[in-house]
Amino acid sequence: MKRFLMELLLIGIRSSSAHHVCLPCCYFRVSHNSRRNVKGIFNRRYSSLPGEIKSLRTIINPDISKIRNIGIMAHIDAGKTTTTERMLYYAGYTRALGDVDDGDTVTDFMAQERERGITIQSAAVTFDWKTHRVNLIDTPGHVDFTVEVERSLRVLDGAVAVFDASAGVEAQTLTVWRQADKHHIPRICFLNKMDKSRASFSYSIESIKQKLKVKPLLLQLPIGTGKTFNGVVDLVTNEKVLWCPKPIDDDDGTVFSRDPLIPADGHELLKEARDARYALIEQVADLDDEFAELVLEVLSENLDAVPAEKKAVKSQPGVTCRPDQLNAAIRRVTLSQTAVPVLCGSALKNKGVQLLMDAITKYLPAPNECQHDFIHCYGDDLCALAFKVIHDKQRGPLVFVRIYSGTMKPQSALYNINKNCTERMSRLLLPFADQQIEIPALQAGNIALTVGLKKTATGDTIVSSKSSAAAAACRAGKESGKKHEEQEDPVLAAVEIPEPVFFCTIEPPSMAKQPDLDYALTCLQREDPSLKVKIDPDSGQTILCGMGELHIEIIHDRIKREYGIEAYLGPLQVAYRETIMQSASSSDTLDRTIGEKRNLVTAELSVHPWLGEGTMSAPLIEISDQLIEQLSKETLHAVENGIRNSCLQGPLLRFPVQDVVVALESLSVHPGTSMAMISACVSRGVQKALKQARSQVLEPVMNLEITVDEDYLSVVLADLAQRRGRIREIQNRQDSRVALASAPLAEMMGYSTALRTLTSGNATFTLELSSYEAMTPQDQNMLFNKVAGVV
């Protein structure tokens, strides 16, 4: 097949360029000043009158096939927020182009985001573009806030991966790409920052191939690089798209030309575009059988005649190609995730974003083209997933929901399956970052903001009523062949929350402020599920657990600004783990009389190291079938609670125990014994067994990527060696070097300042949790001494 296609390509190369398909110019808004300054071939079209801003109340409410739920994801500082800002401007929903450095973007509305110039929490906006409604979520790029990416991708149907064209695939790019893979989300790649001096289109494409292990579909070629970048070649339509060739004071990117390629454009550009287009056609034909038949049967005489859109091509008597053949094939390939379309541009310089918006509507899926668990069981009944909670001082908790089926209306009762409770939603809002408008109803496929749900949290499934959930469970049970008593609640898959790796104490300025601090932490935990708060049983201190130094710093700053509490943080500490190295058994008897009631329990248990693949943060509980038949459900539940509670604190340093199997050998319970006593006896028995099983401390090891000038590489590597770091690979990235390494988290405290000092500010780095690894005896003894206060 491939060889035959190549022969067809050679035939197509000889064909003339008279078959180019030219699209009518797109309609965009432009300011009065731009109209006065721009002359020549550049077309001026308006989506609304100059200076006129669209209202969210005028947003279209199209058929579900015209809805796109997308996310913008990337490594930090790749240009996600700037790209989002340009989309809102070109769609007509903002009056001016916001800038991250100026702190005036729509989606970065938190004070901490505007001060630091980074995205901290995901922000949702809704706008329309060419008869389509786009629900967009701008996600953070910093590893400390990866849970924001996780819960956003959980409810999205497609994503745009933004790349810095001078760096290609970076550390956090890999992380968010894996997250998108987990949720099976089709993607489009946008090579941003083509105007940078070190931008390299070919390097970025190669890094996508090598690091992401995907097939890039090149839909565009850049015209110029660095400061000379002024447009792209659209390989689908065989046209050149040029933005203003000379600086204009108020150039906002709304003025551009679209013309077929002609000989005057230069032999080199024509040849490069022709070869790239033929490669695109061959690649799509290899991946899509329907398009392959079109190429072989209809267009074998002239590949230039492959239609992009609008027109039909007739190459043989009685055989006519349907419109939009190439775009339709690219869409099928994108939705099947066998390849990824690649576009390029410069969001900051206002080039290429409109074409990206067109690609979103053309190639990414509509909600009715995505498959979701249990949704079909609800039919036309309401089913939605709560994926984010924020707190408003006037309106209380605001819950973001993705509606999968049915219609959501305000002033209606909703049933929360996870919490087994019914709540009344008072208002329904359409989100636009930190602004919202009230709407009367919203149909399936959309993202909304609800007011009045006091108990709903991230990951909860919301339906219209308890009977609706029961009916859906019955339908799902019939499909799976389960009996009525074996049927499970038809809940949507929840959001996976990573375990925190840092912790520190937090104290109020006075005991009178303790209730206020507790309330603030409760609200922040509900907003941010990766934030964990617990009470130390010995000291009674409040412990704050987070994903990194920046995460905890932001939480501390929010407590001060939003809740007016000058809380004090203790020193940051690393969240270690414990495990066991050998098996052990124990038995324990608890005999207590409370009042006139005797509580007598005898339990025999054994613990074993987990030898399977991966990591188990919770203990694996093994109970024989014979015991399960003998014990009641309440007793079994009490046993499981006792085992899990005993593994929350290990015998060495009281850190959580992981990778352990606990087997209940026997259990003797005196009649009338309370469930709490059974849990206490089992917990005490497991603690005894863990002490005999030769415990081991595990420390978090981080994947580290350092980008540094070659002049400073040796000093950085020497410093890493002192931090117990292991160098895995050193890569070339343009004129810089990228060191891939791993190092214990405990050794990376304050590394940002140290690296800045070592390299005079000429290096950047990213950290990501890799795994928990056993400490050497020497390092473990040093940790014991440190905890004991000896060192």
PDB file of N, CA and C in Angstrom, residues 510-579:
ATOM      1  N   SER A 510      -3.346  33.287  67.511  1.00  0.00           N
ATOM      2  CA  SER A 510      -3.837  33.159  68.887  1.00  0.00           C
ATOM      3  C   SER A 510      -4.889  32.067  68.919  1.00  0.00           C
ATOM      4  N   MET A 511      -5.165  31.539  70.099  1.00  0.00           N
ATOM      5  CA  MET A 511      -6.157  30.468  70.220  1.00  0.00           C
ATOM      6  C   MET A 511      -7.545  30.957  69.799  1.00  0.00           C
ATOM      7  N   ALA A 512      -7.788  32.249  69.938  1.00  0.00           N
ATOM      8  CA  ALA A 512      -9.094  32.787  69.535  1.00  0.00           C
ATOM      9  C   ALA A 512      -9.312  32.659  68.033  1.00  0.00           C
ATOM     10  N   LYS A 513      -8.210  32.590  67.271  1.00  0.00           N
ATOM     11  CA  LYS A 513      -8.313  32.487  65.819  1.00  0.00           C
ATOM     12  C   LYS A 513      -8.341  31.033  65.328  1.00  0.00           C
ATOM     13  N   GLN A 514      -8.236  30.057  66.237  1.00  0.00           N
ATOM     14  CA  GLN A 514      -8.206  28.653  65.825  1.00  0.00           C
ATOM     15  C   GLN A 514      -9.467  28.235  65.064  1.00  0.00           C
ATOM     16  N   PRO A 515     -10.675  28.590  65.529  1.00  0.00           N
ATOM     17  CA  PRO A 515     -11.877  28.221  64.752  1.00  0.00           C
ATOM     18  C   PRO A 515     -11.883  28.826  63.352  1.00  0.00           C
ATOM     19  N   ASP A 516     -11.393  30.076  63.241  1.00  0.00           N
ATOM     20  CA  ASP A 516     -11.338  30.704  61.916  1.00  0.00           C
ATOM     21  C   ASP A 516     -10.357  29.986  61.005  1.00  0.00           C
ATOM     22  N   LEU A 517      -9.215  29.573  61.576  1.00  0.00           N
ATOM     23  CA  LEU A 517      -8.229  28.828  60.791  1.00  0.00           C
ATOM     24  C   LEU A 517      -8.798  27.482  60.356  1.00  0.00           C
ATOM     25  N   ASP A 518      -9.489  26.799  61.272  1.00  0.00           N
ATOM     26  CA  ASP A 518     -10.090  25.509  60.917  1.00  0.00           C
ATOM     27  C   ASP A 518     -11.094  25.663  59.785  1.00  0.00           C
ATOM     28  N   TYR A 519     -11.886  26.729  59.833  1.00  0.00           N
ATOM     29  CA  TYR A 519     -12.869  26.970  58.775  1.00  0.00           C
ATOM     30  C   TYR A 519     -12.163  27.244  57.447  1.00  0.00           C
ATOM     31  N   ALA A 520     -11.102  28.051  57.481  1.00  0.00           N
ATOM     32  CA  ALA A 520     -10.357  28.363  56.255  1.00  0.00           C
ATOM     33  C   ALA A 520      -9.762  27.093  55.648  1.00  0.00           C
ATOM     34  N   LEU A 521      -9.186  26.243  56.489  1.00  0.00           N
ATOM     35  CA  LEU A 521      -8.580  25.006  55.990  1.00  0.00           C
ATOM     36  C   LEU A 521      -9.638  24.057  55.439  1.00  0.00           C
ATOM     37  N   THR A 522     -10.810  24.037  56.066  1.00  0.00           N
ATOM     38  CA  THR A 522     -11.902  23.193  55.556  1.00  0.00           C
ATOM     39  C   THR A 522     -12.324  23.648  54.163  1.00  0.00           C
ATOM     40  N   CYS A 523     -12.470  24.960  53.982  1.00  0.00           N
ATOM     41  CA  CYS A 523     -12.846  25.503  52.672  1.00  0.00           C
ATOM     42  C   CYS A 523     -11.772  25.231  51.627  1.00  0.00           C
ATOM     43  N   LEU A 524     -10.516  25.421  51.984  1.00  0.00           N
ATOM     44  CA  LEU A 524      -9.425  25.222  51.038  1.00  0.00           C
ATOM     45  C   LEU A 524      -9.271  23.753  50.665  1.00  0.00           C
ATOM     46  N   GLN A 525      -9.512  22.849  51.633  1.00  0.00           N
ATOM     47  CA  GLN A 525      -9.450  21.418  51.326  1.00  0.00           C
ATOM     48  C   GLN A 525     -10.538  21.027  50.333  1.00  0.00           C
ATOM     49  N   ARG A 526     -11.712  21.628  50.490  1.00  0.00           N
ATOM     50  CA  ARG A 526     -12.792  21.315  49.568  1.00  0.00           C
ATOM     51  C   ARG A 526     -12.488  21.834  48.163  1.00  0.00           C
ATOM     52  N   GLU A 527     -11.837  22.979  48.099  1.00  0.00           N
ATOM     53  CA  GLU A 527     -11.433  23.521  46.801  1.00  0.00           C
ATOM     54  C   GLU A 527     -10.306  22.710  46.183  1.00  0.00           C
ATOM     55  N   ASP A 528      -9.342  22.315  47.009  1.00  0.00           N
ATOM     56  CA  ASP A 528      -8.120  21.672  46.522  1.00  0.00           C
ATOM     57  C   ASP A 528      -7.980  20.296  47.178  1.00  0.00           C
ATOM     58  N   PRO A 529      -8.422  19.225  46.515  1.00  0.00           N
ATOM     59  CA  PRO A 529      -8.364  17.901  47.130  1.00  0.00           C
ATOM     60  C   PRO A 529      -6.947  17.373  47.360  1.00  0.00           C
ATOM     61  N   SER A 530      -5.929  17.987  46.712  1.00  0.00           N
ATOM     62  CA  SER A 530      -4.554  17.533  46.951  1.00  0.00           C
ATOM     63  C   SER A 530      -3.986  18.110  48.245  1.00  0.00           C
ATOM     64  N   LEU A 531      -4.706  19.044  48.859  1.00  0.00           N
ATOM     65  CA  LEU A 531      -4.305  19.593  50.155  1.00  0.00           C
ATOM     66  C   LEU A 531      -4.911  18.717  51.255  1.00  0.00           C
ATOM     67  N   LYS A 532      -4.088  18.222  52.144  1.00  0.00           N
ATOM     68  CA  LYS A 532      -4.560  17.367  53.241  1.00  0.00           C
ATOM     69  C   LYS A 532      -4.225  18.051  54.575  1.00  0.00           C
ATOM     70  N   VAL A 533      -5.166  18.001  55.495  1.00  0.00           N
ATOM     71  CA  VAL A 533      -4.983  18.577  56.825  1.00  0.00           C
ATOM     72  C   VAL A 533      -5.272  17.494  57.853  1.00  0.00           C
ATOM     73  N   LYS A 534      -4.380  17.334  58.821  1.00  0.00           N
ATOM     74  CA  LYS A 534      -4.594  16.346  59.867  1.00  0.00           C
ATOM     75  C   LYS A 534      -4.085  16.889  61.198  1.00  0.00           C
ATOM     76  N   ILE A 535      -4.462  16.238  62.252  1.00  0.00           N
ATOM     77  CA  ILE A 535      -4.061  16.650  63.606  1.00  0.00           C
ATOM     78  C   ILE A 535      -3.063  15.637  64.151  1.00  0.00           C
ATOM     79  N   ASP A 536      -1.917  16.122  64.619  1.00  0.00           N
ATOM     80  CA  ASP A 536      -0.930  15.239  65.237  1.00  0.00           C
ATOM     81  C   ASP A 536      -1.486  14.723  66.555  1.00  0.00           C
ATOM     82  N   PRO A 537      -1.600  13.390  66.750  1.00  0.00           N
ATOM     83  CA  PRO A 537      -2.220  12.855  67.970  1.00  0.00           C
ATOM     84  C   PRO A 537      -1.417  13.122  69.237  1.00  0.00           C
ATOM     85  N   ASP A 538      -0.125  13.338  69.102  1.00  0.00           N
ATOM     86  CA  ASP A 538       0.713  13.559  70.284  1.00  0.00           C
ATOM     87  C   ASP A 538       0.726  15.026  70.707  1.00  0.00           C
ATOM     88  N   SER A 539       1.023  15.914  69.738  1.00  0.00           N
ATOM     89  CA  SER A 539       1.168  17.336  70.069  1.00  0.00           C
ATOM     90  C   SER A 539      -0.139  18.110  69.927  1.00  0.00           C
ATOM     91  N   GLY A 540      -1.085  17.568  69.161  1.00  0.00           N
ATOM     92  CA  GLY A 540      -2.326  18.283  68.911  1.00  0.00           C
ATOM     93  C   GLY A 540      -2.180  19.384  67.868  1.00  0.00           C
ATOM     94  N   GLN A 541      -1.014  19.470  67.223  1.00  0.00           N
ATOM     95  CA  GLN A 541      -0.789  20.500  66.211  1.00  0.00           C
ATOM     96  C   GLN A 541      -1.499  20.145  64.901  1.00  0.00           C
ATOM     97  N   THR A 542      -1.843  21.178  64.151  1.00  0.00           N
ATOM     98  CA  THR A 542      -2.452  20.993  62.833  1.00  0.00           C
ATOM     99  C   THR A 542      -1.342  20.831  61.805  1.00  0.00           C
ATOM    100  N   ILE A 543      -1.433  19.753  61.017  1.00  0.00           N
ATOM    101  CA  ILE A 543      -0.415  19.453  60.017  1.00  0.00           C
ATOM    102  C   ILE A 543      -0.987  19.726  58.632  1.00  0.00           C
ATOM    103  N   LEU A 544      -0.243  20.509  57.853  1.00  0.00           N
ATOM    104  CA  LEU A 544      -0.636  20.870  56.494  1.00  0.00           C
ATOM    105  C   LEU A 544       0.194  20.030  55.527  1.00  0.00           C
ATOM    106  N   CYS A 545      -0.456  19.257  54.641  1.00  0.00           N
ATOM    107  CA  CYS A 545       0.252  18.388  53.702  1.00  0.00           C
ATOM    108  C   CYS A 545      -0.053  18.843  52.272  1.00  0.00           C
ATOM    109  N   GLY A 546       0.983  19.015  51.469  1.00  0.00           N
ATOM    110  CA  GLY A 546       0.795  19.521  50.113  1.00  0.00           C
ATOM    111  C   GLY A 546       1.723  18.861  49.117  1.00  0.00           C
ATOM    112  N   MET A 547       1.620  19.321  47.855  1.00  0.00           N
ATOM    113  CA  MET A 547       2.355  18.705  46.755  1.00  0.00           C
ATOM    114  C   MET A 547       3.750  19.284  46.545  1.00  0.00           C
ATOM    115  N   GLY A 548       4.072  20.393  47.195  1.00  0.00           N
ATOM    116  CA  GLY A 548       5.389  20.989  47.007  1.00  0.00           C
ATOM    117  C   GLY A 548       5.519  22.290  47.774  1.00  0.00           C
ATOM    118  N   GLU A 549       6.703  22.871  47.698  1.00  0.00           N
ATOM    119  CA  GLU A 549       6.967  24.121  48.417  1.00  0.00           C
ATOM    120  C   GLU A 549       6.053  25.244  47.934  1.00  0.00           C
ATOM    121  N   LEU A 550       5.903  25.354  46.603  1.00  0.00           N
ATOM    122  CA  LEU A 550       5.068  26.427  46.061  1.00  0.00           C
ATOM    123  C   LEU A 550       3.603  26.215  46.446  1.00  0.00           C
ATOM    124  N   HIS A 551       3.156  24.984  46.435  1.00  0.00           N
ATOM    125  CA  HIS A 551       1.766  24.667  46.798  1.00  0.00           C
ATOM    126  C   HIS A 551       1.458  25.156  48.217  1.00  0.00           C
ATOM    127  N   ILE A 552       2.308  24.806  49.154  1.00  0.00           N
ATOM    128  CA  ILE A 552       2.080  25.201  50.550  1.00  0.00           C
ATOM    129  C   ILE A 552       2.237  26.711  50.715  1.00  0.00           C
ATOM    130  N   GLU A 553       3.157  27.301  49.973  1.00  0.00           N
ATOM    131  CA  GLU A 553       3.340  28.755  50.029  1.00  0.00           C
ATOM    132  C   GLU A 553       2.080  29.482  49.555  1.00  0.00           C
ATOM    133  N   ILE A 554       1.464  28.975  48.489  1.00  0.00           N
ATOM    134  CA  ILE A 554       0.235  29.591  47.963  1.00  0.00           C
ATOM    135  C   ILE A 554      -0.911  29.434  48.967  1.00  0.00           C
ATOM    136  N   ILE A 555      -1.033  28.272  49.574  1.00  0.00           N
ATOM    137  CA  ILE A 555      -2.083  28.041  50.575  1.00  0.00           C
ATOM    138  C   ILE A 555      -1.922  29.009  51.742  1.00  0.00           C
ATOM    139  N   HIS A 556      -0.688  29.166  52.198  1.00  0.00           N
ATOM    140  CA  HIS A 556      -0.407  30.077  53.315  1.00  0.00           C
ATOM    141  C   HIS A 556      -0.792  31.511  52.938  1.00  0.00           C
ATOM    142  N   ASP A 557      -0.467  31.910  51.705  1.00  0.00           N
ATOM    143  CA  ASP A 557      -0.775  33.260  51.256  1.00  0.00           C
ATOM    144  C   ASP A 557      -2.285  33.471  51.125  1.00  0.00           C
ATOM    145  N   ARG A 558      -3.007  32.446  50.669  1.00  0.00           N
ATOM    146  CA  ARG A 558      -4.463  32.564  50.540  1.00  0.00           C
ATOM    147  C   ARG A 558      -5.144  32.669  51.910  1.00  0.00           C
ATOM    148  N   ILE A 559      -4.634  31.946  52.883  1.00  0.00           N
ATOM    149  CA  ILE A 559      -5.199  32.050  54.241  1.00  0.00           C
ATOM    150  C   ILE A 559      -5.056  33.479  54.759  1.00  0.00           C
ATOM    151  N   LYS A 560      -3.938  34.096  54.445  1.00  0.00           N
ATOM    152  CA  LYS A 560      -3.688  35.468  54.900  1.00  0.00           C
ATOM    153  C   LYS A 560      -4.580  36.465  54.157  1.00  0.00           C
ATOM    154  N   ARG A 561      -4.656  36.345  52.824  1.00  0.00           N
ATOM    155  CA  ARG A 561      -5.373  37.338  52.014  1.00  0.00           C
ATOM    156  C   ARG A 561      -6.885  37.159  52.054  1.00  0.00           C
ATOM    157  N   GLU A 562      -7.330  35.926  51.880  1.00  0.00           N
ATOM    158  CA  GLU A 562      -8.761  35.692  51.721  1.00  0.00           C
ATOM    159  C   GLU A 562      -9.498  35.531  53.047  1.00  0.00           C
ATOM    160  N   TYR A 563      -8.782  35.089  54.087  1.00  0.00           N
ATOM    161  CA  TYR A 563      -9.448  34.842  55.364  1.00  0.00           C
ATOM    162  C   TYR A 563      -8.923  35.733  56.488  1.00  0.00           C
ATOM    163  N   GLY A 564      -7.910  36.555  56.170  1.00  0.00           N
ATOM    164  CA  GLY A 564      -7.408  37.523  57.132  1.00  0.00           C
ATOM    165  C   GLY A 564      -6.767  36.929  58.361  1.00  0.00           C
ATOM    166  N   ILE A 565      -6.085  35.790  58.221  1.00  0.00           N
ATOM    167  CA  ILE A 565      -5.447  35.113  59.356  1.00  0.00           C
ATOM    168  C   ILE A 565      -3.942  35.073  59.125  1.00  0.00           C
ATOM    169  N   GLU A 566      -3.204  35.647  60.043  1.00  0.00           N
ATOM    170  CA  GLU A 566      -1.735  35.629  59.966  1.00  0.00           C
ATOM    171  C   GLU A 566      -1.229  34.325  60.574  1.00  0.00           C
ATOM    172  N   ALA A 567      -1.401  33.228  59.837  1.00  0.00           N
ATOM    173  CA  ALA A 567      -0.999  31.918  60.354  1.00  0.00           C
ATOM    174  C   ALA A 567       0.517  31.752  60.270  1.00  0.00           C
ATOM    175  N   TYR A 568       1.049  30.908  61.149  1.00  0.00           N
ATOM    176  CA  TYR A 568       2.490  30.636  61.188  1.00  0.00           C
ATOM    177  C   TYR A 568       2.747  29.218  60.692  1.00  0.00           C
ATOM    178  N   LEU A 569       3.708  29.095  59.780  1.00  0.00           N
ATOM    179  CA  LEU A 569       4.080  27.782  59.262  1.00  0.00           C
ATOM    180  C   LEU A 569       5.359  27.304  59.913  1.00  0.00           C
ATOM    181  N   GLY A 570       5.381  26.012  60.261  1.00  0.00           N
ATOM    182  CA  GLY A 570       6.611  25.402  60.747  1.00  0.00           C
ATOM    183  C   GLY A 570       7.509  25.051  59.569  1.00  0.00           C
ATOM    184  N   PRO A 571       8.702  24.531  59.834  1.00  0.00           N
ATOM    185  CA  PRO A 571       9.611  24.173  58.738  1.00  0.00           C
ATOM    186  C   PRO A 571       9.019  23.052  57.887  1.00  0.00           C
ATOM    187  N   LEU A 572       9.283  23.132  56.576  1.00  0.00           N
ATOM    188  CA  LEU A 572       8.803  22.081  55.671  1.00  0.00           C
ATOM    189  C   LEU A 572       9.514  20.770  55.965  1.00  0.00           C
ATOM    190  N   GLN A 573       8.763  19.677  55.945  1.00  0.00           N
ATOM    191  CA  GLN A 573       9.317  18.358  56.166  1.00  0.00           C
ATOM    192  C   GLN A 573       8.861  17.426  55.056  1.00  0.00           C
ATOM    193  N   VAL A 574       9.641  16.384  54.847  1.00  0.00           N
ATOM    194  CA  VAL A 574       9.361  15.433  53.776  1.00  0.00           C
ATOM    195  C   VAL A 574       8.423  14.348  54.293  1.00  0.00           C
ATOM    196  N   ALA A 575       7.456  13.960  53.460  1.00  0.00           N
ATOM    197  CA  ALA A 575       6.513  12.904  53.822  1.00  0.00           C
ATOM    198  C   ALA A 575       7.118  11.549  53.451  1.00  0.00           C
ATOM    199  N   TYR A 576       7.770  10.921  54.415  1.00  0.00           N
ATOM    200  CA  TYR A 576       8.347   9.597  54.189  1.00  0.00           C
ATOM    201  C   TYR A 576       7.246   8.540  54.259  1.00  0.00           C
ATOM    202  N   ARG A 577       7.607   7.306  53.929  1.00  0.00           N
ATOM    203  CA  ARG A 577       6.728   6.150  54.078  1.00  0.00           C
ATOM    204  C   ARG A 577       7.508   5.044  54.776  1.00  0.00           C
ATOM    205  N   GLU A 578       6.792   4.046  55.243  1.00  0.00           N
ATOM    206  CA  GLU A 578       7.424   2.875  55.838  1.00  0.00           C
ATOM    207  C   GLU A 578       6.868   1.624  55.178  1.00  0.00           C
ATOM    208  N   THR A 579       7.660   0.560  55.197  1.00  0.00           N
ATOM    209  CA  THR A 579       7.218  -0.733  54.687  1.00  0.00           C
ATOM    210  C   THR A 579       7.887  -1.827  55.507  1.00  0.00           C
TER     211      THR A 579
END
